[in-house]
Amino acid sequence: MLIPARMSEAEEQRWVGVMLDKLAAQESKRLLGDAELAERAEQLSEQYFDSRARPTSVRWVTNQNTRWGSCTPAEGSIRLSHRLQGMPEYVVDYVLLHELAHLLVPGHGAGFWQLLEAYPRTERARGFLEGVVAADRLPHLPAARDE
Ligand SMILES: [Zn+2]
């Protein structure tokens, strides 16, 4: 963080506080709404699938706790679990791409994974989500930073 010169310690602390508040506000704004989610899906489809995947609706749902995403190819609708909100962007992108790919290829055969190979962070995102699932199964320990 770049701190302007000639600040007293009190001023400096106040300034750091203001900056942290600003960062926190930006962070929470970065949560995508349904409209941005649909926009993101369009961008991803264009970038990785030559815009061949064209969902009719993309939205967050809160009733999906065992799956990160789902789609109904016949309707062209995609739903993402709200549990993904706040996860790194590349993870949300991966789940979106995964569901977009299902609009083109049903099931998880070789053809499906071939489509996802175009996305450079597929393995990393899958690892991240597996880690989240594994952590959920662990007995709840107090977070280290609480102490
Ligand atoms: Zn799938």
mmCIF file with all atom_site columns, C-alpha atoms and ligand atoms in Angstrom:
data_model
loop_
_atom_site.group_PDB
_atom_site.id
_atom_site.type_symbol
_atom_site.label_atom_id
_atom_site.label_alt_id
_atom_site.label_comp_id
_atom_site.label_asym_id
_atom_site.label_entity_id
_atom_site.label_seq_id
_atom_site.pdbx_PDB_ins_code
_atom_site.Cartn_x
_atom_site.Cartn_y
_atom_site.Cartn_z
_atom_site.occupancy
_atom_site.B_iso_or_equiv
_atom_site.pdbx_formal_charge
_atom_site.auth_seq_id
_atom_site.auth_comp_id
_atom_site.auth_asym_id
_atom_site.auth_atom_id
_atom_site.pdbx_PDB_model_num
ATOM   1   C  CA . MET A 1 1   ? 0.000   0.000   0.000   1.00 0.00 ? 1   MET A CA 1
ATOM   2   C  CA . LEU A 1 2   ? 1.378   3.420   -0.960  1.00 0.00 ? 2   LEU A CA 1
ATOM   3   C  CA . ILE A 1 3   ? 1.135   5.809   1.967   1.00 0.00 ? 3   ILE A CA 1
ATOM   4   C  CA . PRO A 1 4   ? 1.466   9.542   1.331   1.00 0.00 ? 4   PRO A CA 1
ATOM   5   C  CA . ALA A 1 5   ? 4.589   11.021  2.977   1.00 0.00 ? 5   ALA A CA 1
ATOM   6   C  CA . ARG A 1 6   ? 4.386   13.314  6.050   1.00 0.00 ? 6   ARG A CA 1
ATOM   7   C  CA . MET A 1 7   ? 1.472   11.708  7.805   1.00 0.00 ? 7   MET A CA 1
ATOM   8   C  CA . SER A 1 8   ? 1.362   11.458  11.534  1.00 0.00 ? 8   SER A CA 1
ATOM   9   C  CA . GLU A 1 9   ? 0.884   7.979   12.882  1.00 0.00 ? 9   GLU A CA 1
ATOM   10  C  CA . ALA A 1 10  ? -2.743  8.716   13.786  1.00 0.00 ? 10  ALA A CA 1
ATOM   11  C  CA . GLU A 1 11  ? -3.441  10.151  10.332  1.00 0.00 ? 11  GLU A CA 1
ATOM   12  C  CA . GLU A 1 12  ? -1.758  7.186   8.791   1.00 0.00 ? 12  GLU A CA 1
ATOM   13  C  CA . GLN A 1 13  ? -3.883  4.716   10.730  1.00 0.00 ? 13  GLN A CA 1
ATOM   14  C  CA . ARG A 1 14  ? -7.039  6.582   9.850   1.00 0.00 ? 14  ARG A CA 1
ATOM   15  C  CA . TRP A 1 15  ? -6.029  6.607   6.184   1.00 0.00 ? 15  TRP A CA 1
ATOM   16  C  CA . VAL A 1 16  ? -5.282  2.875   6.186   1.00 0.00 ? 16  VAL A CA 1
ATOM   17  C  CA . GLY A 1 17  ? -8.714  2.290   7.745   1.00 0.00 ? 17  GLY A CA 1
ATOM   18  C  CA . VAL A 1 18  ? -10.396 4.315   5.001   1.00 0.00 ? 18  VAL A CA 1
ATOM   19  C  CA . MET A 1 19  ? -8.523  2.395   2.310   1.00 0.00 ? 19  MET A CA 1
ATOM   20  C  CA . LEU A 1 20  ? -9.423  -0.958  3.833   1.00 0.00 ? 20  LEU A CA 1
ATOM   21  C  CA . ASP A 1 21  ? -13.098 0.061   3.934   1.00 0.00 ? 21  ASP A CA 1
ATOM   22  C  CA . LYS A 1 22  ? -12.892 1.020   0.274   1.00 0.00 ? 22  LYS A CA 1
ATOM   23  C  CA . LEU A 1 23  ? -11.300 -2.299  -0.616  1.00 0.00 ? 23  LEU A CA 1
ATOM   24  C  CA . ALA A 1 24  ? -13.961 -4.191  1.332   1.00 0.00 ? 24  ALA A CA 1
ATOM   25  C  CA . ALA A 1 25  ? -16.696 -2.261  -0.485  1.00 0.00 ? 25  ALA A CA 1
ATOM   26  C  CA . GLN A 1 26  ? -15.140 -3.106  -3.856  1.00 0.00 ? 26  GLN A CA 1
ATOM   27  C  CA . GLU A 1 27  ? -14.846 -6.709  -2.795  1.00 0.00 ? 27  GLU A CA 1
ATOM   28  C  CA . SER A 1 28  ? -18.535 -7.025  -1.997  1.00 0.00 ? 28  SER A CA 1
ATOM   29  C  CA . LYS A 1 29  ? -19.491 -5.203  -5.185  1.00 0.00 ? 29  LYS A CA 1
ATOM   30  C  CA . ARG A 1 30  ? -17.611 -7.827  -7.119  1.00 0.00 ? 30  ARG A CA 1
ATOM   31  C  CA . LEU A 1 31  ? -20.322 -10.370 -6.317  1.00 0.00 ? 31  LEU A CA 1
ATOM   32  C  CA . LEU A 1 32  ? -22.060 -10.839 -9.622  1.00 0.00 ? 32  LEU A CA 1
ATOM   33  C  CA . GLY A 1 33  ? -25.799 -10.364 -9.935  1.00 0.00 ? 33  GLY A CA 1
ATOM   34  C  CA . ASP A 1 34  ? -27.865 -12.514 -12.291 1.00 0.00 ? 34  ASP A CA 1
ATOM   35  C  CA . ALA A 1 35  ? -27.455 -10.001 -15.121 1.00 0.00 ? 35  ALA A CA 1
ATOM   36  C  CA . GLU A 1 36  ? -23.665 -9.937  -14.780 1.00 0.00 ? 36  GLU A CA 1
ATOM   37  C  CA . LEU A 1 37  ? -23.644 -13.701 -14.512 1.00 0.00 ? 37  LEU A CA 1
ATOM   38  C  CA . ALA A 1 38  ? -25.452 -13.981 -17.866 1.00 0.00 ? 38  ALA A CA 1
ATOM   39  C  CA . GLU A 1 39  ? -23.005 -11.486 -19.359 1.00 0.00 ? 39  GLU A CA 1
ATOM   40  C  CA . ARG A 1 40  ? -20.064 -13.459 -18.015 1.00 0.00 ? 40  ARG A CA 1
ATOM   41  C  CA . ALA A 1 41  ? -21.497 -16.657 -19.514 1.00 0.00 ? 41  ALA A CA 1
ATOM   42  C  CA . GLU A 1 42  ? -21.753 -14.963 -22.891 1.00 0.00 ? 42  GLU A CA 1
ATOM   43  C  CA . GLN A 1 43  ? -18.123 -13.803 -22.681 1.00 0.00 ? 43  GLN A CA 1
ATOM   44  C  CA . LEU A 1 44  ? -16.917 -17.259 -21.683 1.00 0.00 ? 44  LEU A CA 1
ATOM   45  C  CA . SER A 1 45  ? -18.907 -18.937 -24.440 1.00 0.00 ? 45  SER A CA 1
ATOM   46  C  CA . GLU A 1 46  ? -17.410 -16.540 -26.956 1.00 0.00 ? 46  GLU A CA 1
ATOM   47  C  CA . GLN A 1 47  ? -13.872 -16.966 -25.656 1.00 0.00 ? 47  GLN A CA 1
ATOM   48  C  CA . TYR A 1 48  ? -13.825 -20.748 -25.311 1.00 0.00 ? 48  TYR A CA 1
ATOM   49  C  CA . PHE A 1 49  ? -16.656 -22.179 -27.404 1.00 0.00 ? 49  PHE A CA 1
ATOM   50  C  CA . ASP A 1 50  ? -16.904 -19.740 -30.343 1.00 0.00 ? 50  ASP A CA 1
ATOM   51  C  CA . SER A 1 51  ? -20.242 -18.606 -28.874 1.00 0.00 ? 51  SER A CA 1
ATOM   52  C  CA . ARG A 1 52  ? -21.796 -21.978 -29.664 1.00 0.00 ? 52  ARG A CA 1
ATOM   53  C  CA . ALA A 1 53  ? -23.225 -22.338 -26.144 1.00 0.00 ? 53  ALA A CA 1
ATOM   54  C  CA . ARG A 1 54  ? -26.146 -19.902 -25.870 1.00 0.00 ? 54  ARG A CA 1
ATOM   55  C  CA . PRO A 1 55  ? -27.996 -20.192 -22.584 1.00 0.00 ? 55  PRO A CA 1
ATOM   56  C  CA . THR A 1 56  ? -31.471 -18.652 -22.394 1.00 0.00 ? 56  THR A CA 1
ATOM   57  C  CA . SER A 1 57  ? -31.085 -17.960 -18.680 1.00 0.00 ? 57  SER A CA 1
ATOM   58  C  CA . VAL A 1 58  ? -28.248 -17.981 -16.161 1.00 0.00 ? 58  VAL A CA 1
ATOM   59  C  CA . ARG A 1 59  ? -28.989 -17.381 -12.515 1.00 0.00 ? 59  ARG A CA 1
ATOM   60  C  CA . TRP A 1 60  ? -27.988 -17.991 -8.920  1.00 0.00 ? 60  TRP A CA 1
ATOM   61  C  CA . VAL A 1 61  ? -30.037 -20.409 -6.876  1.00 0.00 ? 61  VAL A CA 1
ATOM   62  C  CA . THR A 1 62  ? -30.003 -21.047 -3.139  1.00 0.00 ? 62  THR A CA 1
ATOM   63  C  CA . ASN A 1 63  ? -31.693 -24.466 -3.217  1.00 0.00 ? 63  ASN A CA 1
ATOM   64  C  CA . GLN A 1 64  ? -28.693 -26.270 -4.646  1.00 0.00 ? 64  GLN A CA 1
ATOM   65  C  CA . ASN A 1 65  ? -26.411 -27.491 -1.905  1.00 0.00 ? 65  ASN A CA 1
ATOM   66  C  CA . THR A 1 66  ? -24.984 -30.683 -3.320  1.00 0.00 ? 66  THR A CA 1
ATOM   67  C  CA . ARG A 1 67  ? -24.102 -29.398 -6.779  1.00 0.00 ? 67  ARG A CA 1
ATOM   68  C  CA . TRP A 1 68  ? -22.154 -26.304 -7.790  1.00 0.00 ? 68  TRP A CA 1
ATOM   69  C  CA . GLY A 1 69  ? -24.084 -25.858 -10.972 1.00 0.00 ? 69  GLY A CA 1
ATOM   70  C  CA . SER A 1 70  ? -26.724 -27.477 -13.114 1.00 0.00 ? 70  SER A CA 1
ATOM   71  C  CA . CYS A 1 71  ? -28.298 -26.986 -16.465 1.00 0.00 ? 71  CYS A CA 1
ATOM   72  C  CA . THR A 1 72  ? -31.368 -28.031 -18.403 1.00 0.00 ? 72  THR A CA 1
ATOM   73  C  CA . PRO A 1 73  ? -30.156 -28.348 -22.002 1.00 0.00 ? 73  PRO A CA 1
ATOM   74  C  CA . ALA A 1 74  ? -33.711 -28.580 -23.416 1.00 0.00 ? 74  ALA A CA 1
ATOM   75  C  CA . GLU A 1 75  ? -34.487 -25.166 -21.929 1.00 0.00 ? 75  GLU A CA 1
ATOM   76  C  CA . GLY A 1 76  ? -30.986 -23.758 -22.195 1.00 0.00 ? 76  GLY A CA 1
ATOM   77  C  CA . SER A 1 77  ? -31.104 -22.711 -18.556 1.00 0.00 ? 77  SER A CA 1
ATOM   78  C  CA . ILE A 1 78  ? -28.118 -22.684 -16.216 1.00 0.00 ? 78  ILE A CA 1
ATOM   79  C  CA . ARG A 1 79  ? -28.202 -22.405 -12.434 1.00 0.00 ? 79  ARG A CA 1
ATOM   80  C  CA . LEU A 1 80  ? -25.257 -21.779 -10.140 1.00 0.00 ? 80  LEU A CA 1
ATOM   81  C  CA . SER A 1 81  ? -25.241 -22.484 -6.425  1.00 0.00 ? 81  SER A CA 1
ATOM   82  C  CA . HIS A 1 82  ? -25.025 -19.374 -4.259  1.00 0.00 ? 82  HIS A CA 1
ATOM   83  C  CA . ARG A 1 83  ? -22.297 -21.210 -2.355  1.00 0.00 ? 83  ARG A CA 1
ATOM   84  C  CA . LEU A 1 84  ? -19.931 -20.180 -5.158  1.00 0.00 ? 84  LEU A CA 1
ATOM   85  C  CA . GLN A 1 85  ? -20.434 -16.514 -4.327  1.00 0.00 ? 85  GLN A CA 1
ATOM   86  C  CA . GLY A 1 86  ? -17.253 -15.114 -2.884  1.00 0.00 ? 86  GLY A CA 1
ATOM   87  C  CA . MET A 1 87  ? -15.084 -17.890 -4.330  1.00 0.00 ? 87  MET A CA 1
ATOM   88  C  CA . PRO A 1 88  ? -12.270 -16.884 -6.700  1.00 0.00 ? 88  PRO A CA 1
ATOM   89  C  CA . GLU A 1 89  ? -13.401 -15.690 -10.102 1.00 0.00 ? 89  GLU A CA 1
ATOM   90  C  CA . TYR A 1 90  ? -11.605 -18.516 -11.925 1.00 0.00 ? 90  TYR A CA 1
ATOM   91  C  CA . VAL A 1 91  ? -13.643 -21.048 -9.923  1.00 0.00 ? 91  VAL A CA 1
ATOM   92  C  CA . VAL A 1 92  ? -16.979 -19.397 -10.763 1.00 0.00 ? 92  VAL A CA 1
ATOM   93  C  CA . ASP A 1 93  ? -15.851 -19.163 -14.394 1.00 0.00 ? 93  ASP A CA 1
ATOM   94  C  CA . TYR A 1 94  ? -15.019 -22.848 -14.402 1.00 0.00 ? 94  TYR A CA 1
ATOM   95  C  CA . VAL A 1 95  ? -18.456 -23.859 -13.099 1.00 0.00 ? 95  VAL A CA 1
ATOM   96  C  CA . LEU A 1 96  ? -20.120 -21.560 -15.632 1.00 0.00 ? 96  LEU A CA 1
ATOM   97  C  CA . LEU A 1 97  ? -18.030 -23.021 -18.443 1.00 0.00 ? 97  LEU A CA 1
ATOM   98  C  CA . HIS A 1 98  ? -18.788 -26.525 -17.225 1.00 0.00 ? 98  HIS A CA 1
ATOM   99  C  CA . GLU A 1 99  ? -22.533 -25.888 -17.464 1.00 0.00 ? 99  GLU A CA 1
ATOM   100 C  CA . LEU A 1 100 ? -22.136 -24.089 -20.795 1.00 0.00 ? 100 LEU A CA 1
ATOM   101 C  CA . ALA A 1 101 ? -20.286 -27.139 -22.103 1.00 0.00 ? 101 ALA A CA 1
ATOM   102 C  CA . HIS A 1 102 ? -23.252 -29.308 -21.086 1.00 0.00 ? 102 HIS A CA 1
ATOM   103 C  CA . LEU A 1 103 ? -25.424 -27.273 -23.456 1.00 0.00 ? 103 LEU A CA 1
ATOM   104 C  CA . LEU A 1 104 ? -23.147 -28.674 -26.181 1.00 0.00 ? 104 LEU A CA 1
ATOM   105 C  CA . VAL A 1 105 ? -22.260 -32.117 -24.820 1.00 0.00 ? 105 VAL A CA 1
ATOM   106 C  CA . PRO A 1 106 ? -24.392 -33.978 -22.262 1.00 0.00 ? 106 PRO A CA 1
ATOM   107 C  CA . GLY A 1 107 ? -22.649 -36.200 -19.709 1.00 0.00 ? 107 GLY A CA 1
ATOM   108 C  CA . HIS A 1 108 ? -18.996 -36.297 -18.738 1.00 0.00 ? 108 HIS A CA 1
ATOM   109 C  CA . GLY A 1 109 ? -17.441 -38.283 -21.591 1.00 0.00 ? 109 GLY A CA 1
ATOM   110 C  CA . ALA A 1 110 ? -14.150 -37.594 -23.330 1.00 0.00 ? 110 ALA A CA 1
ATOM   111 C  CA . GLY A 1 111 ? -15.797 -35.092 -25.675 1.00 0.00 ? 111 GLY A CA 1
ATOM   112 C  CA . PHE A 1 112 ? -17.025 -33.074 -22.723 1.00 0.00 ? 112 PHE A CA 1
ATOM   113 C  CA . TRP A 1 113 ? -13.614 -32.801 -21.034 1.00 0.00 ? 113 TRP A CA 1
ATOM   114 C  CA . GLN A 1 114 ? -12.004 -32.008 -24.362 1.00 0.00 ? 114 GLN A CA 1
ATOM   115 C  CA . LEU A 1 115 ? -14.178 -28.899 -24.512 1.00 0.00 ? 115 LEU A CA 1
ATOM   116 C  CA . LEU A 1 116 ? -13.057 -27.864 -21.053 1.00 0.00 ? 116 LEU A CA 1
ATOM   117 C  CA . GLU A 1 117 ? -9.379  -28.363 -21.869 1.00 0.00 ? 117 GLU A CA 1
ATOM   118 C  CA . ALA A 1 118 ? -9.541  -25.000 -23.607 1.00 0.00 ? 118 ALA A CA 1
ATOM   119 C  CA . TYR A 1 119 ? -9.930  -23.357 -20.182 1.00 0.00 ? 119 TYR A CA 1
ATOM   120 C  CA . PRO A 1 120 ? -6.439  -23.227 -18.632 1.00 0.00 ? 120 PRO A CA 1
ATOM   121 C  CA . ARG A 1 121 ? -7.628  -23.389 -15.012 1.00 0.00 ? 121 ARG A CA 1
ATOM   122 C  CA . THR A 1 122 ? -9.955  -26.383 -15.189 1.00 0.00 ? 122 THR A CA 1
ATOM   123 C  CA . GLU A 1 123 ? -7.705  -28.605 -13.052 1.00 0.00 ? 123 GLU A CA 1
ATOM   124 C  CA . ARG A 1 124 ? -7.010  -25.854 -10.545 1.00 0.00 ? 124 ARG A CA 1
ATOM   125 C  CA . ALA A 1 125 ? -10.687 -24.992 -10.178 1.00 0.00 ? 125 ALA A CA 1
ATOM   126 C  CA . ARG A 1 126 ? -11.665 -28.641 -9.744  1.00 0.00 ? 126 ARG A CA 1
ATOM   127 C  CA . GLY A 1 127 ? -8.976  -28.989 -7.085  1.00 0.00 ? 127 GLY A CA 1
ATOM   128 C  CA . PHE A 1 128 ? -10.254 -25.897 -5.295  1.00 0.00 ? 128 PHE A CA 1
ATOM   129 C  CA . LEU A 1 129 ? -13.847 -27.211 -5.244  1.00 0.00 ? 129 LEU A CA 1
ATOM   130 C  CA . GLU A 1 130 ? -12.714 -30.651 -4.083  1.00 0.00 ? 130 GLU A CA 1
ATOM   131 C  CA . GLY A 1 131 ? -10.854 -28.908 -1.266  1.00 0.00 ? 131 GLY A CA 1
ATOM   132 C  CA . VAL A 1 132 ? -13.993 -27.016 -0.261  1.00 0.00 ? 132 VAL A CA 1
ATOM   133 C  CA . VAL A 1 133 ? -16.005 -30.246 -0.167  1.00 0.00 ? 133 VAL A CA 1
ATOM   134 C  CA . ALA A 1 134 ? -13.306 -31.996 1.865   1.00 0.00 ? 134 ALA A CA 1
ATOM   135 C  CA . ALA A 1 135 ? -13.091 -29.091 4.313   1.00 0.00 ? 135 ALA A CA 1
ATOM   136 C  CA . ASP A 1 136 ? -16.878 -29.177 4.760   1.00 0.00 ? 136 ASP A CA 1
ATOM   137 C  CA . ARG A 1 137 ? -16.609 -32.782 5.895   1.00 0.00 ? 137 ARG A CA 1
ATOM   138 C  CA . LEU A 1 138 ? -13.985 -32.047 8.527   1.00 0.00 ? 138 LEU A CA 1
ATOM   139 C  CA . PRO A 1 139 ? -15.070 -31.416 12.084  1.00 0.00 ? 139 PRO A CA 1
ATOM   140 C  CA . HIS A 1 140 ? -15.349 -27.683 12.514  1.00 0.00 ? 140 HIS A CA 1
ATOM   141 C  CA . LEU A 1 141 ? -12.158 -26.292 13.948  1.00 0.00 ? 141 LEU A CA 1
ATOM   142 C  CA . PRO A 1 142 ? -11.850 -22.703 15.003  1.00 0.00 ? 142 PRO A CA 1
ATOM   143 C  CA . ALA A 1 143 ? -10.276 -20.683 12.197  1.00 0.00 ? 143 ALA A CA 1
ATOM   144 C  CA . ALA A 1 144 ? -6.606  -19.981 12.937  1.00 0.00 ? 144 ALA A CA 1
ATOM   145 C  CA . ARG A 1 145 ? -7.018  -16.233 12.620  1.00 0.00 ? 145 ARG A CA 1
ATOM   146 C  CA . ASP A 1 146 ? -9.690  -16.170 15.310  1.00 0.00 ? 146 ASP A CA 1
ATOM   147 C  CA . GLU A 1 147 ? -7.044  -16.590 17.972  1.00 0.00 ? 147 GLU A CA 1
HETATM 148 ZN ZN . ZN  B 2 .   ? -21.206 -31.765 -15.436 1.00 0.00 ? 1   ZN  B ZN 1
#
